[in-house]
XYZ file of C-alpha atoms in Angstrom:
713
model
C 77.632 96.128 134.491
C 78.963 96.418 131.014
C 82.735 95.803 130.407
C 84.185 99.037 128.613
C 87.688 98.479 127.261
C 90.257 100.448 124.987
C 91.261 98.541 121.908
C 94.817 97.485 121.017
C 95.688 98.213 117.393
C 98.324 96.289 115.425
C 99.688 97.703 112.326
C 98.459 95.315 109.503
C 99.779 97.104 106.418
C 101.137 100.725 105.721
C 98.342 103.074 106.914
C 96.215 100.146 108.059
C 95.616 98.907 111.534
C 93.627 95.886 112.808
C 92.100 94.704 116.034
C 89.944 91.947 117.177
C 86.767 92.869 118.955
C 85.553 89.880 121.131
C 85.985 86.369 119.727
C 84.820 86.425 116.025
C 84.200 83.084 114.256
C 83.358 81.797 110.744
C 83.006 83.288 107.382
C 83.611 87.032 106.662
C 83.480 89.187 103.510
C 87.255 89.517 103.389
C 88.194 85.829 104.095
C 85.425 84.674 101.692
C 87.174 86.895 99.065
C 90.701 85.773 99.887
C 92.271 88.480 98.034
C 95.888 89.283 98.530
C 96.278 93.054 99.450
C 98.401 95.068 96.930
C 101.248 95.515 99.193
C 103.539 97.286 96.954
C 101.063 100.050 96.107
C 100.341 100.385 99.714
C 104.048 100.630 100.573
C 104.261 103.431 97.855
C 101.554 105.346 99.709
C 103.803 105.428 102.618
C 103.227 105.150 106.414
C 100.576 106.954 108.288
C 100.159 107.299 112.142
C 97.229 105.718 113.883
C 94.470 108.226 113.870
C 93.723 109.854 117.120
C 90.060 108.814 116.906
C 91.169 105.100 116.754
C 93.496 105.546 119.643
C 90.405 106.635 121.658
C 88.025 104.017 120.398
C 86.382 101.867 123.175
C 84.546 98.507 123.013
C 81.606 98.079 125.326
C 80.527 94.432 125.659
C 76.808 93.978 126.173
C 74.630 90.806 126.619
C 73.497 90.577 123.003
C 75.964 92.823 121.194
C 79.275 94.639 121.357
C 79.421 98.386 120.812
C 82.573 100.155 119.320
C 82.600 103.822 119.854
C 84.756 106.578 118.486
C 84.861 110.384 119.090
C 83.511 112.714 116.493
C 84.412 116.446 116.136
C 81.459 118.914 115.754
C 81.893 119.472 111.823
C 83.103 116.195 110.937
C 81.354 114.480 107.917
C 81.004 110.784 107.381
C 80.628 108.905 104.091
C 80.395 105.440 102.743
C 78.253 102.528 104.107
C 78.028 100.998 100.595
C 75.314 101.703 97.983
C 73.039 104.345 99.606
C 70.405 106.071 97.570
C 69.207 108.847 99.919
C 72.050 110.721 101.354
C 75.851 111.280 100.780
C 76.912 112.631 104.111
C 75.653 110.102 106.662
C 76.503 112.143 109.744
C 73.684 112.233 112.051
C 72.059 109.188 110.617
C 71.399 105.532 111.873
C 72.086 102.862 109.329
C 70.812 99.324 109.383
C 73.173 97.450 107.116
C 71.188 94.562 105.807
C 71.002 93.322 102.232
C 67.703 94.245 100.789
C 66.407 94.366 97.211
C 63.886 97.205 97.945
C 65.740 100.163 99.784
C 62.874 102.420 99.522
C 63.399 104.224 102.985
C 66.517 105.975 104.279
C 67.451 103.171 106.784
C 70.779 101.977 105.577
C 69.426 98.669 104.077
C 70.638 98.301 100.497
C 71.533 95.946 97.626
C 75.164 96.500 98.874
C 75.626 97.671 102.517
C 79.245 97.937 103.460
C 80.293 98.547 107.089
C 82.997 100.894 106.159
C 82.593 104.584 107.124
C 84.933 107.200 105.850
C 85.571 110.489 107.722
C 86.621 113.737 105.934
C 89.153 113.897 108.731
C 91.204 111.219 106.982
C 90.277 107.966 108.420
C 88.039 105.044 107.917
C 86.539 102.130 110.066
C 85.963 98.835 108.378
C 84.049 96.009 110.121
C 84.629 92.609 108.599
C 81.631 90.555 109.565
C 78.883 88.501 107.857
C 76.409 89.848 110.412
C 74.257 92.815 110.134
C 76.018 95.985 111.593
C 73.888 98.885 112.941
C 75.961 102.232 112.623
C 74.954 105.154 114.750
C 76.814 107.938 112.961
C 76.515 110.710 115.445
C 72.756 109.977 115.937
C 73.068 109.047 119.726
C 74.086 111.175 122.790
C 75.194 109.510 125.950
C 73.725 110.986 129.140
C 77.242 111.671 130.510
C 78.059 113.760 127.349
C 74.678 115.589 127.410
C 74.938 119.342 127.846
C 72.246 121.223 129.605
C 72.094 123.672 126.695
C 70.756 120.909 124.585
C 67.544 120.886 126.245
C 65.671 123.552 124.510
C 62.138 124.798 124.991
C 60.859 124.205 121.353
C 57.757 126.281 121.866
C 59.747 129.547 122.553
C 62.999 128.799 120.698
C 61.751 126.892 117.651
C 64.587 127.800 115.378
C 67.286 126.550 117.698
C 65.624 123.123 118.387
C 67.011 120.073 116.571
C 65.766 116.548 116.489
C 69.145 115.259 115.869
C 71.702 116.831 118.257
C 75.388 117.164 117.541
C 76.791 114.032 119.020
C 80.412 113.582 120.137
C 80.756 110.045 118.996
C 79.599 107.272 116.577
C 78.619 103.969 117.820
C 78.815 100.861 115.788
C 76.824 97.775 116.978
C 78.718 94.571 116.404
C 77.414 91.024 116.680
C 77.905 89.525 120.155
C 80.806 87.378 119.192
C 82.514 90.618 117.923
C 84.465 91.148 114.649
C 87.669 92.055 113.152
C 87.986 95.751 112.915
C 90.285 97.721 110.596
C 91.202 101.386 110.767
C 92.492 102.917 107.569
C 94.338 106.394 107.567
C 94.974 108.931 104.852
C 95.839 112.509 104.278
C 92.209 112.927 102.989
C 89.183 110.741 102.328
C 90.550 109.679 98.765
C 93.671 108.200 100.333
C 91.514 106.247 102.872
C 89.420 104.876 100.038
C 92.404 104.044 97.970
C 93.919 102.144 100.885
C 90.735 100.213 101.404
C 90.486 99.219 97.796
C 94.252 98.080 97.916
C 93.483 96.053 101.152
C 90.748 94.288 99.150
C 93.182 93.439 96.158
C 92.828 96.522 94.194
C 89.939 97.726 91.812
C 88.403 95.741 88.897
C 89.961 96.018 85.485
C 87.164 95.100 83.023
C 87.878 93.953 79.455
C 87.894 96.796 77.061
C 84.633 95.641 75.427
C 82.907 95.911 78.861
C 83.258 99.766 78.709
C 81.316 99.967 75.413
C 77.600 100.195 75.104
C 75.205 97.455 76.315
C 71.692 96.451 75.306
C 69.502 94.064 77.051
C 66.729 92.543 74.947
C 63.096 91.754 75.939
C 62.936 88.757 78.074
C 61.010 86.329 75.613
C 63.015 87.164 72.418
C 64.229 84.396 70.131
C 67.652 84.225 68.714
C 66.653 85.594 65.426
C 64.906 88.566 67.094
C 68.013 89.188 69.166
C 70.345 89.230 66.077
C 67.797 91.441 64.237
C 67.911 93.969 67.099
C 71.681 93.844 67.404
C 72.127 94.514 63.590
C 69.799 97.492 63.777
C 72.426 99.167 66.002
C 74.817 98.742 63.106
C 72.501 100.082 60.424
C 71.758 103.154 62.579
C 75.366 103.822 63.606
C 74.788 103.322 67.198
C 77.845 101.575 68.899
C 77.121 98.549 70.929
C 79.413 95.863 72.395
C 77.202 93.639 74.510
C 73.706 91.999 74.177
C 72.231 90.828 77.233
C 69.592 87.934 77.378
C 66.967 88.137 80.007
C 65.052 85.116 81.776
C 63.485 83.706 78.526
C 66.781 82.075 77.381
C 66.395 79.459 80.292
C 64.462 76.373 79.778
C 62.615 77.265 82.951
C 62.956 80.372 85.048
C 61.745 81.472 88.510
C 63.350 79.223 89.635
C 66.037 78.712 86.858
C 67.666 75.898 85.110
C 70.736 77.507 83.594
C 69.955 75.569 80.557
C 69.277 76.865 77.121
C 65.520 76.789 75.980
C 65.507 74.893 72.494
C 62.332 76.632 71.410
C 64.069 80.102 71.485
C 67.685 79.123 71.076
C 68.010 75.741 69.232
C 71.673 76.320 68.527
C 73.329 78.506 71.146
C 76.748 78.007 69.676
C 75.994 79.325 66.267
C 73.942 82.098 67.802
C 76.847 83.331 70.061
C 79.349 83.042 66.958
C 76.940 84.982 64.803
C 76.896 87.888 67.261
C 80.545 87.673 67.910
C 81.256 87.977 64.097
C 79.261 91.110 64.187
C 81.230 92.553 67.215
C 78.670 91.555 69.979
C 79.352 89.805 73.197
C 76.561 87.862 74.900
C 75.716 88.201 78.603
C 73.234 85.889 80.325
C 70.694 86.706 83.155
C 70.393 84.237 86.033
C 69.556 84.186 89.730
C 70.667 81.676 92.426
C 67.406 79.658 92.885
C 67.730 76.373 91.181
C 64.588 74.683 89.556
C 63.656 71.192 90.330
C 63.867 70.565 86.378
C 67.557 71.625 86.328
C 70.010 69.073 85.634
C 72.139 69.998 88.635
C 69.148 70.037 91.019
C 69.681 66.616 92.621
C 73.431 67.156 93.046
C 72.746 70.538 94.707
C 69.847 69.471 96.953
C 71.739 68.000 99.746
C 74.032 71.133 99.596
C 71.322 73.617 100.048
C 69.456 75.385 102.717
C 66.361 74.454 104.660
C 64.164 77.053 102.901
C 63.380 77.184 99.085
C 62.880 80.413 97.056
C 60.158 80.482 94.439
C 60.158 76.650 94.725
C 63.918 76.428 94.044
C 66.899 75.324 95.842
C 69.135 77.923 97.799
C 72.450 76.371 97.469
C 75.097 76.691 100.196
C 77.747 78.336 98.029
C 80.280 78.524 100.961
C 80.740 74.749 100.327
C 83.388 73.801 97.563
C 81.346 70.844 96.504
C 78.286 73.144 95.663
C 80.601 75.599 93.850
C 82.205 72.705 91.795
C 78.657 71.510 90.698
C 77.604 75.081 89.613
C 80.872 76.091 87.893
C 81.169 72.854 86.023
C 77.759 73.235 84.495
C 78.330 76.923 83.602
C 81.763 76.186 82.280
C 80.485 73.493 79.961
C 77.088 75.011 78.814
C 78.065 78.727 78.695
C 81.624 79.790 78.938
C 83.020 77.229 76.488
C 80.346 78.284 74.025
C 81.534 81.870 74.231
C 79.219 83.575 76.635
C 81.019 86.587 77.978
C 79.507 86.944 81.465
C 76.541 87.153 83.635
C 73.756 89.330 85.107
C 73.390 87.990 88.638
C 69.842 88.876 89.611
C 67.956 88.709 92.927
C 70.755 87.548 95.206
C 69.539 90.184 97.661
C 65.906 89.398 98.849
C 62.919 91.139 100.012
C 60.081 90.359 102.690
C 59.206 93.771 104.231
C 57.970 95.661 101.186
C 55.496 94.645 98.451
C 56.336 90.947 98.254
C 58.204 88.491 100.355
C 60.680 86.197 98.761
C 63.880 85.017 100.333
C 64.974 82.516 102.907
C 64.698 83.883 106.370
C 67.446 84.788 108.803
C 66.693 81.536 110.766
C 67.166 79.295 107.753
C 70.025 76.819 108.286
C 72.582 75.769 105.770
C 74.859 72.522 105.549
C 77.961 74.468 106.313
C 76.465 75.723 109.678
C 75.968 79.190 108.572
C 72.472 80.814 108.960
C 70.204 82.804 106.673
C 71.444 86.071 108.026
C 75.072 85.289 107.172
C 74.250 83.589 103.944
C 72.066 86.414 102.715
C 74.669 89.082 103.574
C 77.390 87.100 101.551
C 75.252 85.690 98.695
C 75.996 88.435 96.296
C 79.815 88.215 97.012
C 79.633 84.443 96.617
C 78.102 84.749 93.093
C 80.323 87.222 91.930
C 83.475 85.264 93.066
C 82.228 82.042 91.666
C 81.668 83.411 88.124
C 84.696 85.634 88.217
C 86.740 82.451 88.964
C 85.114 80.787 85.946
C 86.591 83.403 83.589
C 89.967 83.600 85.288
C 90.332 79.793 84.768
C 89.362 80.327 81.182
C 92.012 83.141 80.836
C 89.419 85.587 79.769
C 88.101 88.703 81.615
C 84.564 89.323 82.237
C 82.271 92.202 83.149
C 78.777 91.935 84.402
C 75.934 92.904 86.604
C 74.935 92.011 90.240
C 72.208 93.053 92.560
C 73.934 92.389 95.828
C 77.394 92.925 97.057
C 79.376 93.825 100.066
C 82.717 94.602 101.795
C 85.671 93.338 99.981
C 84.144 93.580 96.470
C 86.674 96.054 94.890
C 88.296 93.608 92.727
C 85.171 92.038 91.361
C 84.280 92.881 87.807
C 80.633 93.590 88.453
C 78.414 96.629 88.359
C 75.502 97.056 90.729
C 71.919 97.939 89.484
C 68.437 98.237 91.023
C 64.782 97.757 89.882
C 64.109 101.200 91.551
C 63.971 103.972 89.056
C 64.457 107.446 90.467
C 67.037 109.330 88.257
C 68.354 111.594 91.031
C 68.680 108.612 93.411
C 70.574 106.697 90.849
C 73.055 109.405 90.431
C 73.475 109.781 94.231
C 74.158 106.025 94.335
C 76.840 106.437 91.751
C 78.399 108.963 93.870
C 78.130 106.877 97.185
C 79.448 103.737 95.529
C 82.746 105.319 95.142
C 83.500 105.309 98.904
C 83.123 101.536 99.146
C 84.931 99.823 96.270
C 81.599 99.462 94.494
C 80.535 100.196 90.846
C 76.943 101.283 89.848
C 75.147 101.856 86.689
C 72.112 104.300 86.482
C 70.732 101.906 83.735
C 67.858 103.179 81.409
C 64.840 101.117 80.943
C 62.031 103.613 79.941
C 61.102 107.204 79.983
C 58.039 109.362 80.487
C 58.975 111.548 77.474
C 61.738 112.423 75.114
C 63.356 114.839 77.679
C 63.573 112.250 80.409
C 64.899 109.804 77.828
C 67.718 112.140 76.729
C 68.666 113.013 80.423
C 68.912 109.420 81.343
C 70.928 108.396 78.291
C 73.269 111.225 78.749
C 73.943 110.410 82.345
C 74.406 106.644 81.742
C 77.086 107.231 79.017
C 79.103 108.768 81.803
C 78.819 105.725 84.177
C 80.805 102.502 84.972
C 78.435 100.518 82.592
C 76.519 102.452 79.755
C 73.423 100.271 79.334
C 69.909 100.247 77.956
C 67.913 97.511 79.818
C 64.784 96.829 77.405
C 63.878 93.498 79.191
C 60.334 94.728 79.991
C 59.692 97.860 77.907
C 61.276 96.959 74.549
C 62.844 100.380 74.383
C 65.709 101.080 71.941
C 68.026 104.144 71.744
C 65.926 105.406 68.854
C 62.528 105.027 70.763
C 62.205 108.864 70.589
C 62.943 109.602 67.039
C 62.914 113.322 67.641
C 65.937 113.009 69.880
C 67.524 110.003 68.327
C 70.450 112.225 67.115
C 71.339 113.247 70.602
C 71.407 109.807 71.981
C 73.450 108.616 69.144
C 75.989 111.353 69.834
C 76.528 110.544 73.525
C 76.941 106.845 72.777
C 79.428 107.582 70.108
C 81.222 110.022 72.593
C 81.320 107.155 75.155
C 83.254 105.131 72.479
C 85.645 108.130 71.678
C 86.485 108.186 75.411
C 87.397 104.587 75.704
C 91.285 104.990 76.082
C 90.445 107.719 79.028
C 88.026 105.350 80.700
C 90.197 102.255 80.364
C 93.240 104.113 81.911
C 91.173 105.279 84.715
C 90.010 101.685 85.520
C 93.643 100.477 85.216
C 94.527 103.029 87.756
C 91.733 101.719 90.056
C 93.276 98.228 89.571
C 96.710 99.317 90.388
C 96.502 102.098 92.965
C 92.930 101.835 94.252
C 91.684 105.318 92.831
C 88.011 105.014 92.002
C 87.461 105.871 88.366
C 84.138 107.498 89.224
C 84.230 109.495 92.393
C 81.991 111.771 94.551
C 83.053 115.351 95.174
C 84.292 114.697 98.763
C 86.917 112.528 97.248
C 88.167 115.484 94.964
C 90.990 117.403 96.354
C 90.437 120.995 96.256
C 93.991 122.081 96.744
C 93.626 122.120 100.664
C 94.153 118.348 101.285
C 90.371 117.896 102.077
C 87.377 116.958 99.910
C 86.140 119.174 97.240
C 83.206 121.729 97.698
C 84.505 122.618 101.339
C 82.075 124.903 102.999
C 80.024 125.239 99.928
C 78.913 121.599 100.366
C 76.915 122.499 103.433
C 75.237 125.488 102.067
C 71.510 125.444 102.279
C 69.646 124.997 99.092
C 68.086 128.339 98.135
C 64.491 128.771 97.184
C 63.065 125.635 98.435
C 59.671 125.543 100.372
C 59.716 124.227 103.790
C 58.756 120.447 103.999
C 56.329 120.557 106.850
C 56.965 116.679 107.267
C 60.793 117.041 107.581
C 60.588 120.352 109.206
C 58.420 118.763 112.095
C 61.753 117.492 113.393
C 63.853 120.465 112.593
C 66.734 121.238 110.250
C 66.942 122.762 106.814
C 68.021 120.839 103.689
C 71.672 121.053 102.857
C 73.380 121.054 99.451
C 75.702 117.957 99.301
C 76.761 118.105 95.611
C 75.501 114.468 95.370
C 74.317 115.106 91.752
C 77.691 115.763 90.257
C 80.867 113.514 90.088
C 84.274 113.044 88.589
C 85.198 110.758 85.877
C 88.887 110.130 86.141
C 90.968 113.042 87.103
C 89.897 115.436 84.486
C 86.267 115.296 83.679
C 83.377 116.632 85.979
C 79.890 115.505 85.091
C 76.831 117.294 86.295
C 73.788 115.724 84.886
C 70.399 117.471 84.496
C 67.025 115.733 85.172
C 63.777 115.908 83.486
C 61.975 119.192 84.140
C 65.332 121.044 84.673
C 66.597 123.722 82.178
C 69.583 124.987 84.279
C 71.558 124.030 87.441
C 74.305 124.920 89.884
C 77.550 123.227 89.524
C 80.478 123.286 91.946
C 83.791 123.523 90.221
C 87.005 122.824 92.254
C 89.880 125.364 92.091
C 91.389 126.141 88.724
C 90.063 126.855 85.339
C 87.630 124.557 83.630
C 86.107 124.521 80.116
C 82.748 123.256 79.043
C 83.691 119.986 77.183
C 81.503 120.712 74.367
C 80.645 124.396 74.852
C 84.161 125.583 75.138
C 83.088 128.225 77.622
C 85.718 129.005 80.259
C 84.973 129.020 84.023
C 86.903 129.895 87.066
C 86.673 127.181 89.863
C 86.613 127.420 93.487
C 82.928 128.098 93.720
C 79.541 127.709 92.205
C 78.497 128.402 88.595
C 75.033 128.362 86.901
C 74.639 126.674 83.567
C 71.679 126.207 81.043
C 73.094 123.923 78.335
C 69.882 123.070 76.511
C 68.561 119.459 75.927
C 71.249 118.576 73.481
C 74.086 118.776 76.054
C 74.884 117.308 79.481
C 77.081 119.623 81.581
C 80.591 118.171 81.455
C 83.809 120.111 82.262
C 87.379 119.389 81.638
C 90.357 120.939 83.635
C 92.696 123.496 82.140
C 95.845 121.484 81.142
C 94.111 118.231 80.927
C 95.121 115.719 78.102
C 92.381 113.394 77.157
C 93.327 110.297 75.120
C 90.389 109.701 72.573
C 89.874 107.631 69.370
C 87.282 108.083 66.628
C 84.207 106.309 67.419
C 83.592 102.840 66.229
C 80.665 100.347 66.272
C 82.381 98.245 69.059
C 85.550 98.260 71.220
C 88.731 96.936 69.419
C 89.218 93.319 69.889
C 92.673 91.777 70.842
C 95.047 92.600 68.106
C 92.936 95.364 66.442
C 94.354 98.842 66.274
C 92.787 102.375 66.180
C 94.181 105.929 65.917
C 94.753 107.892 69.079
C 93.872 111.477 69.443
C 95.683 113.360 72.280
C 93.518 116.276 73.100
C 95.140 118.998 75.322
C 92.812 121.641 76.769
C 93.377 125.215 77.695
C 96.366 127.414 78.515
C 98.298 125.442 81.011
C 100.969 122.749 80.525
C 99.727 119.170 81.308
C 100.437 115.404 81.668
C 98.472 112.235 81.792
C 99.173 108.547 81.868
C 97.683 106.328 79.136
C 97.413 102.510 79.731
C 97.401 99.772 77.202
C 97.165 96.022 77.320
C 95.487 93.380 75.041
C 92.165 94.337 76.582
C 90.773 90.861 77.225
C 93.186 88.486 79.063
C 95.033 88.374 82.333
C 98.325 88.777 80.662
C 98.728 92.125 82.329
C 99.090 90.356 85.499
C 102.272 88.926 84.146
C 103.558 92.290 83.126
C 102.300 92.361 79.553
C 100.929 95.916 79.642
C 102.416 99.367 79.418
C 101.796 102.868 80.848
C 102.709 105.793 78.505
C 103.495 109.020 80.107
C 102.048 111.900 77.920
C 103.261 115.492 78.385
C 102.349 118.789 76.743
C 104.381 122.025 77.360
C 105.490 125.062 75.557
C 108.633 124.758 73.383
C 111.323 127.570 73.469
C 109.423 129.542 70.846
C 106.236 129.381 72.474
C 104.508 126.734 70.394
C 102.895 123.722 72.123
C 104.828 120.505 71.740
C 103.812 116.891 72.924
C 105.935 113.979 74.170
C 105.155 110.365 74.864
C 107.538 108.196 76.675
C 106.967 104.295 76.722
C 105.638 104.593 73.161
C 108.412 102.515 71.853
C 107.943 99.778 74.629
C 108.175 96.239 73.509
C 104.378 95.886 73.548
C 101.937 95.438 70.671
C 100.163 98.877 70.802
C 96.339 99.094 70.435
C 97.060 102.500 68.573
C 97.932 102.668 64.983
C 98.952 106.338 64.853
C 98.939 109.441 67.104
C 97.186 112.824 66.373
C 97.912 115.839 68.596
C 95.480 118.668 69.387
C 96.873 121.610 71.421
C 95.204 124.391 73.303
C 91.503 123.146 72.784
C 88.593 124.895 74.464
C 86.157 122.292 73.492
C 86.139 118.798 71.833
C 87.231 118.869 68.104
């Protein structure tokens, strides 16, 4: 007989409770990260009562697992679970939360599975474990809760029959030893996500240059080819901040050495300095598997697992000794030369799709952890090690990673994938916002000029605007007939830099995601945006006889639009589309570039033409912008500030400023400036800035005001 018990919750932090299910042991994502929660910010959010669902949670101990169950209401929506490509609302789904480099099926496997589920009722459940969690999110029905009316004769009542019945509970399958479990409360889903991010140490604050444009060169480029390609950006007036080198910079790759190949990069120091003088940072590609020809191979061999990958070591980076070997080599041969950061590839693994490469779950590591635990944590380990390298050097970094997990909020890394479905990429951007993750819908190639424009427009409104030409050799001007459109949006990205940087600073300090899905947008009713509209069936779609075999119509989830900061709503179009529906939250909105006014609280139809991506700005919004420039300002450089007020309502915003590169902001060397626009007694607009005279060297040389705009000047 199974043991069913009610959990005892202890208040851990304001709005956050904790319990121990079973007797968990060993490394977990949160204790691996070791981040101090942002207690002051959590205290400012205030107390919240223990959610009723948590009070009713039960733990059932089984021979090979433990099952945590919580009640669900009939219309409750469930979000999160990390980087998911296929669905936004996970209600009615089963999710197998394993790290996998090829998440081609809707199973829950992902580059970054996070066992954190967020309910639109204002609570979240986080499982802190290095084991795989299976989440039944209203996809199971217990016999004792089965209603007679659920047994329908499908032959005679086809329209009423459903493959997935409405379940009264979610069931989370934990490892047999159990796990630490957190329940996080909030007035709405956004507050839950904020508290989660603050529990994990707050969001990442990248260096200012990290929010510029990135270009990754073909894998076998030489140093001179890289410089020539970079300087072409300057000649053509395309902004660019970061040049990424792919595997060819290594002396050997697959597995890798982490050492410069003299045949292509005979003088790395001079190469990096030349790019720096022209306003470019250098980012290096690598993966975890160490070549027998690497100088650090012998030191790492006794500190590695029982299985190799591509003939290379898989080091046990839970061990300080292994971390020390890795970090010392990277510090000496990369960081001290001026390398700005890394692209951490292939720390996820694959064995069930086209190819098999990864150590297995039964692999053993010197620390005593097995292959399942190490694989689930490998991406976190690599991010943490490299972030610490730059923390120790006093320089901020920003980079790419292909695997992550719970507790990653504070890590300055953006996820990416070799998969290339544009709609899935945008859905992934939305889903990432529930779990303290960042995602880039990077551009690699396109089938035609239209596809190229739509991808480039969208990536310019993402956490990392990047063209990855490693295999295709593409450039922003690869389709000359639309070069002017692409240039415009990369330049617009640079104009928005103060707005984007302030959104990330808020993420760091109060946990608000800078890019967020519509369920995280308040629509004036304390719940997520889109309300009942989010569940409306898509009109005009033919029945899919494969999906329809198991019932249910497709639902519109608004997983193809998102907010950037508080005031910009982005609704990308995809190749083959000339118009689309957009859900606008309540209030008046303006087309950022069209100037057309819209009343929110419902769905509008737009047909912007290829030259525009639909972007909308709130009435009363104040966007802090700058003139575009070839690269982000370096420490000590100044630029003009343009404060653009939109519409007919008074408004306010907060503008963040620091040196943009160091960790001095953690010592208080930063400033928030409050900006307000309102009508003067005579009816004219006037603007005010407080904090402008703060004893801090401002990034902005002068301020220019624009009042009552309907579109960008």
